[in-house]
Amino acid sequence: MPSFDLLPGAEQSPVILHVPHSAREIPAEVRAGIVLDDPALERELDHIVDAHTAELAEEAAGLAGTTPWRFVNRLSRLVVDPERFPDEREEMLAVGMGAVYTRTTGCEPLRPADTDPEPLVERWFRPYARAMTEAVAERLAAVGRAVVIDVHSYPSAPLPYELHGEGPRPAVCLGTDPFHTPPELVAAARQAFGEVGLDSPFSGTYVPLEFYGRDPRVSALMVEIRRDTYMTEPGGPAGPGLNRLARALAALVDAVD
């Protein structure tokens, strides 16, 4: 099983829908390093997985006037989290959730505290980062710009690991970056989704490090959708809200195109 897929869109589209946290798959050799028993691991996956976001992006891509590209992680973020900084810049290291997690959403042990992250970073994180860098570079070469729209979800009630869980939890939270998120991209998202919040409870965007803070042709926006608006929490089935959100995401894609 490949660890990620780049699903082609229209050659003239600058948009990449990035879906990093939708999967539950953990290779056997990685599972061996996780200390949770199987029922506890399933419960952790229910809490940590952005369930149904791959389906959301797929449906939105089909509805959009110009088909966006999609970059989808096929492995659980418990293997590696491709959106974390792989070094001391990552604030989530404070709760054991850097590129390789050592703690759970409940701040309990996930891996031994002395786990060396480097083998997992080398095997899974760096190839993902290279492929995403190449995908953005291809959009820049083809159309002169790239727009990375991160598709996430988050629980309606804060989990213990959250560093900023005390803030508002809107139906849709837009994560922004002062360099890579222009006002017109935020305005387009507001128009598409209706009432939204900014940067609470999660903030920031994903941009490959080669372009991060350097190339203004790369725009980025994180779309965090509160899970109770489209699914049964935690880890349950999707409901009709998923279709409404897919239409809104497609409208955002069309506005950007």
PDB file of C-alpha atoms in Angstrom:
ATOM      1  CA  MET A   1       0.000   0.000   0.000  1.00  0.00           C
ATOM      2  CA  PRO A   2       1.456   3.407  -0.958  1.00  0.00           C
ATOM      3  CA  SER A   3       1.813   5.847   1.905  1.00  0.00           C
ATOM      4  CA  PHE A   4       0.270   8.709  -0.091  1.00  0.00           C
ATOM      5  CA  ASP A   5      -1.451   9.455  -3.402  1.00  0.00           C
ATOM      6  CA  LEU A   6      -1.288  12.450  -5.702  1.00  0.00           C
ATOM      7  CA  LEU A   7      -4.590  12.379  -7.566  1.00  0.00           C
ATOM      8  CA  PRO A   8      -4.440  14.464 -10.756  1.00  0.00           C
ATOM      9  CA  GLY A   9      -6.668  17.445 -11.356  1.00  0.00           C
ATOM     10  CA  ALA A  10      -7.042  19.792 -14.287  1.00  0.00           C
ATOM     11  CA  GLU A  11      -3.724  20.929 -15.691  1.00  0.00           C
ATOM     12  CA  GLN A  12      -4.822  24.560 -15.397  1.00  0.00           C
ATOM     13  CA  SER A  13      -5.814  24.280 -11.716  1.00  0.00           C
ATOM     14  CA  PRO A  14      -3.488  25.781  -9.077  1.00  0.00           C
ATOM     15  CA  VAL A  15      -5.345  24.074  -6.228  1.00  0.00           C
ATOM     16  CA  ILE A  16      -4.065  21.129  -4.205  1.00  0.00           C
ATOM     17  CA  LEU A  17      -6.508  19.733  -1.672  1.00  0.00           C
ATOM     18  CA  HIS A  18      -4.208  18.292   0.984  1.00  0.00           C
ATOM     19  CA  VAL A  19      -5.698  15.566   3.197  1.00  0.00           C
ATOM     20  CA  PRO A  20      -3.040  14.521   5.740  1.00  0.00           C
ATOM     21  CA  HIS A  21      -4.981  13.012   8.642  1.00  0.00           C
ATOM     22  CA  SER A  22      -7.868  10.946   7.245  1.00  0.00           C
ATOM     23  CA  ALA A  23      -6.365   7.433   7.397  1.00  0.00           C
ATOM     24  CA  ARG A  24      -6.236   4.743  10.088  1.00  0.00           C
ATOM     25  CA  GLU A  25      -3.710   2.419   8.423  1.00  0.00           C
ATOM     26  CA  ILE A  26      -0.570   1.565  10.435  1.00  0.00           C
ATOM     27  CA  PRO A  27       2.035  -0.824   8.959  1.00  0.00           C
ATOM     28  CA  ALA A  28       2.823  -3.857  11.125  1.00  0.00           C
ATOM     29  CA  GLU A  29       6.413  -2.803  11.739  1.00  0.00           C
ATOM     30  CA  VAL A  30       5.211   0.581  13.028  1.00  0.00           C
ATOM     31  CA  ARG A  31       2.431  -0.974  15.111  1.00  0.00           C
ATOM     32  CA  ALA A  32       5.093  -3.007  16.927  1.00  0.00           C
ATOM     33  CA  GLY A  33       6.530   0.199  18.412  1.00  0.00           C
ATOM     34  CA  ILE A  34       3.194   1.422  19.827  1.00  0.00           C
ATOM     35  CA  VAL A  35       2.518   0.432  23.438  1.00  0.00           C
ATOM     36  CA  LEU A  36      -1.310   0.554  23.327  1.00  0.00           C
ATOM     37  CA  ASP A  37      -3.245  -2.684  23.094  1.00  0.00           C
ATOM     38  CA  ASP A  38      -5.567  -3.102  20.114  1.00  0.00           C
ATOM     39  CA  PRO A  39      -8.781  -1.763  21.714  1.00  0.00           C
ATOM     40  CA  ALA A  40      -6.942   1.268  23.126  1.00  0.00           C
ATOM     41  CA  LEU A  41      -5.339   1.924  19.749  1.00  0.00           C
ATOM     42  CA  GLU A  42      -8.722   1.838  18.030  1.00  0.00           C
ATOM     43  CA  ARG A  43     -10.078   4.335  20.569  1.00  0.00           C
ATOM     44  CA  GLU A  44      -7.075   6.591  19.986  1.00  0.00           C
ATOM     45  CA  LEU A  45      -7.607   6.428  16.235  1.00  0.00           C
ATOM     46  CA  ASP A  46     -11.251   7.398  16.733  1.00  0.00           C
ATOM     47  CA  HIS A  47     -10.081  10.588  18.459  1.00  0.00           C
ATOM     48  CA  ILE A  48      -7.055  11.488  16.339  1.00  0.00           C
ATOM     49  CA  VAL A  49      -8.230  10.665  12.793  1.00  0.00           C
ATOM     50  CA  ASP A  50      -9.891  13.362  10.694  1.00  0.00           C
ATOM     51  CA  ALA A  51     -12.545  10.881   9.658  1.00  0.00           C
ATOM     52  CA  HIS A  52     -14.190  11.163   6.237  1.00  0.00           C
ATOM     53  CA  THR A  53     -12.050  14.112   5.101  1.00  0.00           C
ATOM     54  CA  ALA A  54     -10.676  12.115   2.154  1.00  0.00           C
ATOM     55  CA  GLU A  55     -14.253  11.462   1.035  1.00  0.00           C
ATOM     56  CA  LEU A  56     -15.071  15.127   1.557  1.00  0.00           C
ATOM     57  CA  ALA A  57     -12.188  16.205  -0.680  1.00  0.00           C
ATOM     58  CA  GLU A  58     -13.097  13.598  -3.300  1.00  0.00           C
ATOM     59  CA  GLU A  59     -16.697  14.746  -3.464  1.00  0.00           C
ATOM     60  CA  ALA A  60     -15.675  18.411  -3.606  1.00  0.00           C
ATOM     61  CA  ALA A  61     -13.235  17.688  -6.434  1.00  0.00           C
ATOM     62  CA  GLY A  62     -16.041  16.068  -8.410  1.00  0.00           C
ATOM     63  CA  LEU A  63     -18.343  19.032  -7.863  1.00  0.00           C
ATOM     64  CA  ALA A  64     -15.824  21.759  -8.700  1.00  0.00           C
ATOM     65  CA  GLY A  65     -15.981  23.414 -12.091  1.00  0.00           C
ATOM     66  CA  THR A  66     -12.233  22.886 -12.524  1.00  0.00           C
ATOM     67  CA  THR A  67     -10.984  19.695 -10.883  1.00  0.00           C
ATOM     68  CA  PRO A  68      -8.380  20.395  -8.199  1.00  0.00           C
ATOM     69  CA  TRP A  69      -5.430  18.151  -7.484  1.00  0.00           C
ATOM     70  CA  ARG A  70      -5.560  16.031  -4.328  1.00  0.00           C
ATOM     71  CA  PHE A  71      -2.667  14.889  -2.164  1.00  0.00           C
ATOM     72  CA  VAL A  72      -3.939  12.277   0.298  1.00  0.00           C
ATOM     73  CA  ASN A  73      -2.038  10.576   3.103  1.00  0.00           C
ATOM     74  CA  ARG A  74      -2.914   6.870   3.151  1.00  0.00           C
ATOM     75  CA  LEU A  75      -1.274   6.168   6.520  1.00  0.00           C
ATOM     76  CA  SER A  76      -2.328   7.221   9.995  1.00  0.00           C
ATOM     77  CA  ARG A  77      -0.722  10.272  11.527  1.00  0.00           C
ATOM     78  CA  LEU A  78       0.362   7.877  14.283  1.00  0.00           C
ATOM     79  CA  VAL A  79       2.992   6.634  11.801  1.00  0.00           C
ATOM     80  CA  VAL A  80       4.326  10.149  11.217  1.00  0.00           C
ATOM     81  CA  ASP A  81       2.518  13.465  11.146  1.00  0.00           C
ATOM     82  CA  PRO A  82       3.565  15.037   7.827  1.00  0.00           C
ATOM     83  CA  GLU A  83       2.396  18.486   8.925  1.00  0.00           C
ATOM     84  CA  ARG A  84       4.666  18.853  11.910  1.00  0.00           C
ATOM     85  CA  PHE A  85       8.056  20.509  11.780  1.00  0.00           C
ATOM     86  CA  PRO A  86      10.594  17.671  12.025  1.00  0.00           C
ATOM     87  CA  ASP A  87      12.745  19.612  14.511  1.00  0.00           C
ATOM     88  CA  GLU A  88      12.671  21.846  17.578  1.00  0.00           C
ATOM     89  CA  ARG A  89      10.474  24.451  15.833  1.00  0.00           C
ATOM     90  CA  GLU A  90       7.454  22.229  16.459  1.00  0.00           C
ATOM     91  CA  GLU A  91       5.453  23.493  19.453  1.00  0.00           C
ATOM     92  CA  MET A  92       3.591  20.198  19.771  1.00  0.00           C
ATOM     93  CA  LEU A  93       6.784  18.566  20.992  1.00  0.00           C
ATOM     94  CA  ALA A  94       5.715  19.929  24.372  1.00  0.00           C
ATOM     95  CA  VAL A  95       2.939  17.303  24.494  1.00  0.00           C
ATOM     96  CA  GLY A  96       4.813  14.495  22.758  1.00  0.00           C
ATOM     97  CA  MET A  97       3.324  15.173  19.335  1.00  0.00           C
ATOM     98  CA  GLY A  98       6.139  16.193  17.035  1.00  0.00           C
ATOM     99  CA  ALA A  99       6.585  14.511  13.671  1.00  0.00           C
ATOM    100  CA  VAL A 100       6.582  11.182  15.551  1.00  0.00           C
ATOM    101  CA  TYR A 101       4.089  11.001  18.414  1.00  0.00           C
ATOM    102  CA  THR A 102       5.116   9.561  21.766  1.00  0.00           C
ATOM    103  CA  ARG A 103       1.911  10.544  23.616  1.00  0.00           C
ATOM    104  CA  THR A 104      -1.791  10.103  22.913  1.00  0.00           C
ATOM    105  CA  THR A 105      -4.588  12.653  22.698  1.00  0.00           C
ATOM    106  CA  GLY A 106      -5.115  11.947  26.405  1.00  0.00           C
ATOM    107  CA  CYS A 107      -1.418  12.623  27.110  1.00  0.00           C
ATOM    108  CA  GLU A 108      -0.774   8.942  27.904  1.00  0.00           C
ATOM    109  CA  PRO A 109       2.209   6.968  26.532  1.00  0.00           C
ATOM    110  CA  LEU A 110       1.896   5.967  22.873  1.00  0.00           C
ATOM    111  CA  ARG A 111       5.521   4.970  22.334  1.00  0.00           C
ATOM    112  CA  PRO A 112       8.394   4.591  24.801  1.00  0.00           C
ATOM    113  CA  ALA A 113       9.747   7.998  25.805  1.00  0.00           C
ATOM    114  CA  ASP A 114      13.210   7.121  24.463  1.00  0.00           C
ATOM    115  CA  THR A 115      11.906   6.292  20.965  1.00  0.00           C
ATOM    116  CA  ASP A 116      14.293   7.507  18.263  1.00  0.00           C
ATOM    117  CA  PRO A 117      12.077   9.301  15.707  1.00  0.00           C
ATOM    118  CA  GLU A 118      14.693   9.348  12.955  1.00  0.00           C
ATOM    119  CA  PRO A 119      13.958   5.935  11.375  1.00  0.00           C
ATOM    120  CA  LEU A 120      10.281   6.808  10.994  1.00  0.00           C
ATOM    121  CA  VAL A 121      11.094  10.314   9.768  1.00  0.00           C
ATOM    122  CA  GLU A 122      13.489   8.910   7.161  1.00  0.00           C
ATOM    123  CA  ARG A 123      11.144   6.135   6.030  1.00  0.00           C
ATOM    124  CA  TRP A 124       7.848   8.006   5.914  1.00  0.00           C
ATOM    125  CA  PHE A 125       8.127  11.747   6.630  1.00  0.00           C
ATOM    126  CA  ARG A 126      10.827  12.794   4.164  1.00  0.00           C
ATOM    127  CA  PRO A 127       9.413  10.981   1.098  1.00  0.00           C
ATOM    128  CA  TYR A 128       6.016  12.554   1.799  1.00  0.00           C
ATOM    129  CA  ALA A 129       7.573  16.002   2.138  1.00  0.00           C
ATOM    130  CA  ARG A 130       9.532  15.560  -1.109  1.00  0.00           C
ATOM    131  CA  ALA A 131       6.433  14.456  -2.999  1.00  0.00           C
ATOM    132  CA  MET A 132       4.373  17.355  -1.698  1.00  0.00           C
ATOM    133  CA  THR A 133       7.195  19.761  -2.591  1.00  0.00           C
ATOM    134  CA  GLU A 134       7.225  18.360  -6.121  1.00  0.00           C
ATOM    135  CA  ALA A 135       3.444  18.659  -6.404  1.00  0.00           C
ATOM    136  CA  VAL A 136       3.573  22.347  -5.473  1.00  0.00           C
ATOM    137  CA  ALA A 137       6.526  22.937  -7.814  1.00  0.00           C
ATOM    138  CA  GLU A 138       4.553  21.353 -10.660  1.00  0.00           C
ATOM    139  CA  ARG A 139       1.619  23.704 -10.091  1.00  0.00           C
ATOM    140  CA  LEU A 140       3.994  26.679 -10.073  1.00  0.00           C
ATOM    141  CA  ALA A 141       5.554  25.528 -13.337  1.00  0.00           C
ATOM    142  CA  ALA A 142       2.170  24.867 -14.958  1.00  0.00           C
ATOM    143  CA  VAL A 143       0.150  27.938 -13.888  1.00  0.00           C
ATOM    144  CA  GLY A 144       2.540  30.213 -11.997  1.00  0.00           C
ATOM    145  CA  ARG A 145       0.896  29.769  -8.600  1.00  0.00           C
ATOM    146  CA  ALA A 146      -0.167  27.098  -6.145  1.00  0.00           C
ATOM    147  CA  VAL A 147      -2.938  27.119  -3.554  1.00  0.00           C
ATOM    148  CA  VAL A 148      -2.733  24.467  -0.842  1.00  0.00           C
ATOM    149  CA  ILE A 149      -6.054  23.942   0.922  1.00  0.00           C
ATOM    150  CA  ASP A 150      -5.607  21.699   3.944  1.00  0.00           C
ATOM    151  CA  VAL A 151      -8.703  19.624   4.722  1.00  0.00           C
ATOM    152  CA  HIS A 152      -8.991  18.748   8.423  1.00  0.00           C
ATOM    153  CA  SER A 153     -11.555  18.096  11.121  1.00  0.00           C
ATOM    154  CA  TYR A 154     -11.536  18.526  14.878  1.00  0.00           C
ATOM    155  CA  PRO A 155     -13.653  17.350  17.828  1.00  0.00           C
ATOM    156  CA  SER A 156     -16.470  19.429  19.237  1.00  0.00           C
ATOM    157  CA  ALA A 157     -14.983  19.186  22.752  1.00  0.00           C
ATOM    158  CA  PRO A 158     -11.286  19.827  23.409  1.00  0.00           C
ATOM    159  CA  LEU A 159      -8.977  16.891  23.999  1.00  0.00           C
ATOM    160  CA  PRO A 160      -6.251  17.008  26.669  1.00  0.00           C
ATOM    161  CA  TYR A 161      -3.380  17.338  24.181  1.00  0.00           C
ATOM    162  CA  GLU A 162      -4.667  20.590  22.680  1.00  0.00           C
ATOM    163  CA  LEU A 163      -2.419  23.537  23.505  1.00  0.00           C
ATOM    164  CA  HIS A 164      -5.058  26.132  22.625  1.00  0.00           C
ATOM    165  CA  GLY A 165      -8.279  24.289  23.361  1.00  0.00           C
ATOM    166  CA  GLU A 166      -9.746  27.040  25.537  1.00  0.00           C
ATOM    167  CA  GLY A 167     -10.644  29.266  22.564  1.00  0.00           C
ATOM    168  CA  PRO A 168     -13.725  29.327  20.315  1.00  0.00           C
ATOM    169  CA  ARG A 169     -14.658  26.139  18.447  1.00  0.00           C
ATOM    170  CA  PRO A 170     -16.607  27.355  15.396  1.00  0.00           C
ATOM    171  CA  ALA A 171     -18.286  25.062  12.887  1.00  0.00           C
ATOM    172  CA  VAL A 172     -15.436  25.880  10.496  1.00  0.00           C
ATOM    173  CA  CYS A 173     -12.083  27.202  11.670  1.00  0.00           C
ATOM    174  CA  LEU A 174      -9.765  28.739   9.090  1.00  0.00           C
ATOM    175  CA  GLY A 175      -6.077  28.405   9.875  1.00  0.00           C
ATOM    176  CA  THR A 176      -3.969  31.154   8.347  1.00  0.00           C
ATOM    177  CA  ASP A 177      -0.351  32.164   7.882  1.00  0.00           C
ATOM    178  CA  PRO A 178       0.728  35.827   7.728  1.00  0.00           C
ATOM    179  CA  PHE A 179       2.923  35.203   4.673  1.00  0.00           C
ATOM    180  CA  HIS A 180       1.007  32.560   2.729  1.00  0.00           C
ATOM    181  CA  THR A 181      -2.668  33.409   3.367  1.00  0.00           C
ATOM    182  CA  PRO A 182      -3.777  36.496   1.426  1.00  0.00           C
ATOM    183  CA  PRO A 183      -6.959  38.285   2.551  1.00  0.00           C
ATOM    184  CA  GLU A 184      -8.768  37.342  -0.641  1.00  0.00           C
ATOM    185  CA  LEU A 185      -8.333  33.638   0.139  1.00  0.00           C
ATOM    186  CA  VAL A 186      -9.901  34.103   3.569  1.00  0.00           C
ATOM    187  CA  ALA A 187     -12.718  36.126   1.985  1.00  0.00           C
ATOM    188  CA  ALA A 188     -13.384  33.352  -0.535  1.00  0.00           C
ATOM    189  CA  ALA A 189     -13.574  30.793   2.281  1.00  0.00           C
ATOM    190  CA  ARG A 190     -15.978  32.991   4.241  1.00  0.00           C
ATOM    191  CA  GLN A 191     -18.190  33.271   1.181  1.00  0.00           C
ATOM    192  CA  ALA A 192     -18.102  29.511   0.591  1.00  0.00           C
ATOM    193  CA  PHE A 193     -18.634  28.253   4.155  1.00  0.00           C
ATOM    194  CA  GLY A 194     -20.634  31.082   5.698  1.00  0.00           C
ATOM    195  CA  GLU A 195     -19.939  31.703   9.362  1.00  0.00           C
ATOM    196  CA  VAL A 196     -16.325  30.784  10.177  1.00  0.00           C
ATOM    197  CA  GLY A 197     -13.728  31.496  12.842  1.00  0.00           C
ATOM    198  CA  LEU A 198     -10.039  32.280  12.437  1.00  0.00           C
ATOM    199  CA  ASP A 199      -7.111  30.428  14.022  1.00  0.00           C
ATOM    200  CA  SER A 200      -8.985  28.929  16.978  1.00  0.00           C
ATOM    201  CA  PRO A 201      -8.661  26.285  18.208  1.00  0.00           C
ATOM    202  CA  PHE A 202      -6.042  25.532  15.538  1.00  0.00           C
ATOM    203  CA  SER A 203      -3.935  27.944  13.541  1.00  0.00           C
ATOM    204  CA  GLY A 204      -1.395  27.964  10.744  1.00  0.00           C
ATOM    205  CA  THR A 205      -1.194  26.338   7.337  1.00  0.00           C
ATOM    206  CA  TYR A 206       0.851  23.666   5.594  1.00  0.00           C
ATOM    207  CA  VAL A 207       3.446  24.795   3.061  1.00  0.00           C
ATOM    208  CA  PRO A 208       6.422  22.607   2.052  1.00  0.00           C
ATOM    209  CA  LEU A 209       9.552  23.922   3.744  1.00  0.00           C
ATOM    210  CA  GLU A 210      11.246  24.732   0.436  1.00  0.00           C
ATOM    211  CA  PHE A 211       8.619  27.430  -0.134  1.00  0.00           C
ATOM    212  CA  TYR A 212       7.674  28.309   3.436  1.00  0.00           C
ATOM    213  CA  GLY A 213       8.133  32.013   4.154  1.00  0.00           C
ATOM    214  CA  ARG A 214       9.952  32.453   0.835  1.00  0.00           C
ATOM    215  CA  ASP A 215       7.671  32.155  -2.169  1.00  0.00           C
ATOM    216  CA  PRO A 216       4.536  34.338  -2.225  1.00  0.00           C
ATOM    217  CA  ARG A 217       3.270  32.435  -5.269  1.00  0.00           C
ATOM    218  CA  VAL A 218       2.333  29.655  -2.844  1.00  0.00           C
ATOM    219  CA  SER A 219      -0.881  30.428  -0.960  1.00  0.00           C
ATOM    220  CA  ALA A 220      -2.273  28.247   1.780  1.00  0.00           C
ATOM    221  CA  LEU A 221      -5.334  27.898   3.985  1.00  0.00           C
ATOM    222  CA  MET A 222      -6.251  25.293   6.580  1.00  0.00           C
ATOM    223  CA  VAL A 223      -9.921  24.330   6.740  1.00  0.00           C
ATOM    224  CA  GLU A 224     -10.764  22.725  10.102  1.00  0.00           C
ATOM    225  CA  ILE A 225     -14.324  21.386  10.253  1.00  0.00           C
ATOM    226  CA  ARG A 226     -15.931  20.630  13.599  1.00  0.00           C
ATOM    227  CA  ARG A 227     -16.845  16.970  13.546  1.00  0.00           C
ATOM    228  CA  ASP A 228     -20.313  17.188  15.038  1.00  0.00           C
ATOM    229  CA  THR A 229     -21.404  19.129  11.946  1.00  0.00           C
ATOM    230  CA  TYR A 230     -20.989  16.120   9.659  1.00  0.00           C
ATOM    231  CA  MET A 231     -20.402  12.873  11.610  1.00  0.00           C
ATOM    232  CA  THR A 232     -21.053  10.937  14.800  1.00  0.00           C
ATOM    233  CA  GLU A 233     -18.219  11.469  17.281  1.00  0.00           C
ATOM    234  CA  PRO A 234     -15.813   9.901  17.894  1.00  0.00           C
ATOM    235  CA  GLY A 235     -14.983   7.894  14.809  1.00  0.00           C
ATOM    236  CA  GLY A 236     -18.556   7.229  13.716  1.00  0.00           C
ATOM    237  CA  PRO A 237     -20.306   7.422  10.362  1.00  0.00           C
ATOM    238  CA  ALA A 238     -20.727  10.520   8.259  1.00  0.00           C
ATOM    239  CA  GLY A 239     -24.090  12.225   8.015  1.00  0.00           C
ATOM    240  CA  PRO A 240     -25.772  14.553   5.495  1.00  0.00           C
ATOM    241  CA  GLY A 241     -23.593  17.433   6.634  1.00  0.00           C
ATOM    242  CA  LEU A 242     -20.750  15.936   4.606  1.00  0.00           C
ATOM    243  CA  ASN A 243     -22.521  16.685   1.331  1.00  0.00           C
ATOM    244  CA  ARG A 244     -23.190  20.292   2.343  1.00  0.00           C
ATOM    245  CA  LEU A 245     -19.541  20.759   3.272  1.00  0.00           C
ATOM    246  CA  ALA A 246     -18.393  19.194   0.004  1.00  0.00           C
ATOM    247  CA  ARG A 247     -20.453  21.741  -1.901  1.00  0.00           C
ATOM    248  CA  ALA A 248     -18.920  24.549   0.162  1.00  0.00           C
ATOM    249  CA  LEU A 249     -15.397  23.252  -0.410  1.00  0.00           C
ATOM    250  CA  ALA A 250     -16.087  22.992  -4.139  1.00  0.00           C
ATOM    251  CA  ALA A 251     -17.287  26.590  -4.117  1.00  0.00           C
ATOM    252  CA  LEU A 252     -14.007  27.627  -2.469  1.00  0.00           C
ATOM    253  CA  VAL A 253     -12.039  25.736  -5.113  1.00  0.00           C
ATOM    254  CA  ASP A 254     -14.017  27.440  -7.882  1.00  0.00           C
ATOM    255  CA  ALA A 255     -13.464  30.875  -6.332  1.00  0.00           C
ATOM    256  CA  VAL A 256      -9.712  30.273  -6.155  1.00  0.00           C
ATOM    257  CA  ASP A 257      -9.585  28.993  -9.727  1.00  0.00           C
TER     258      ASP A 257
END
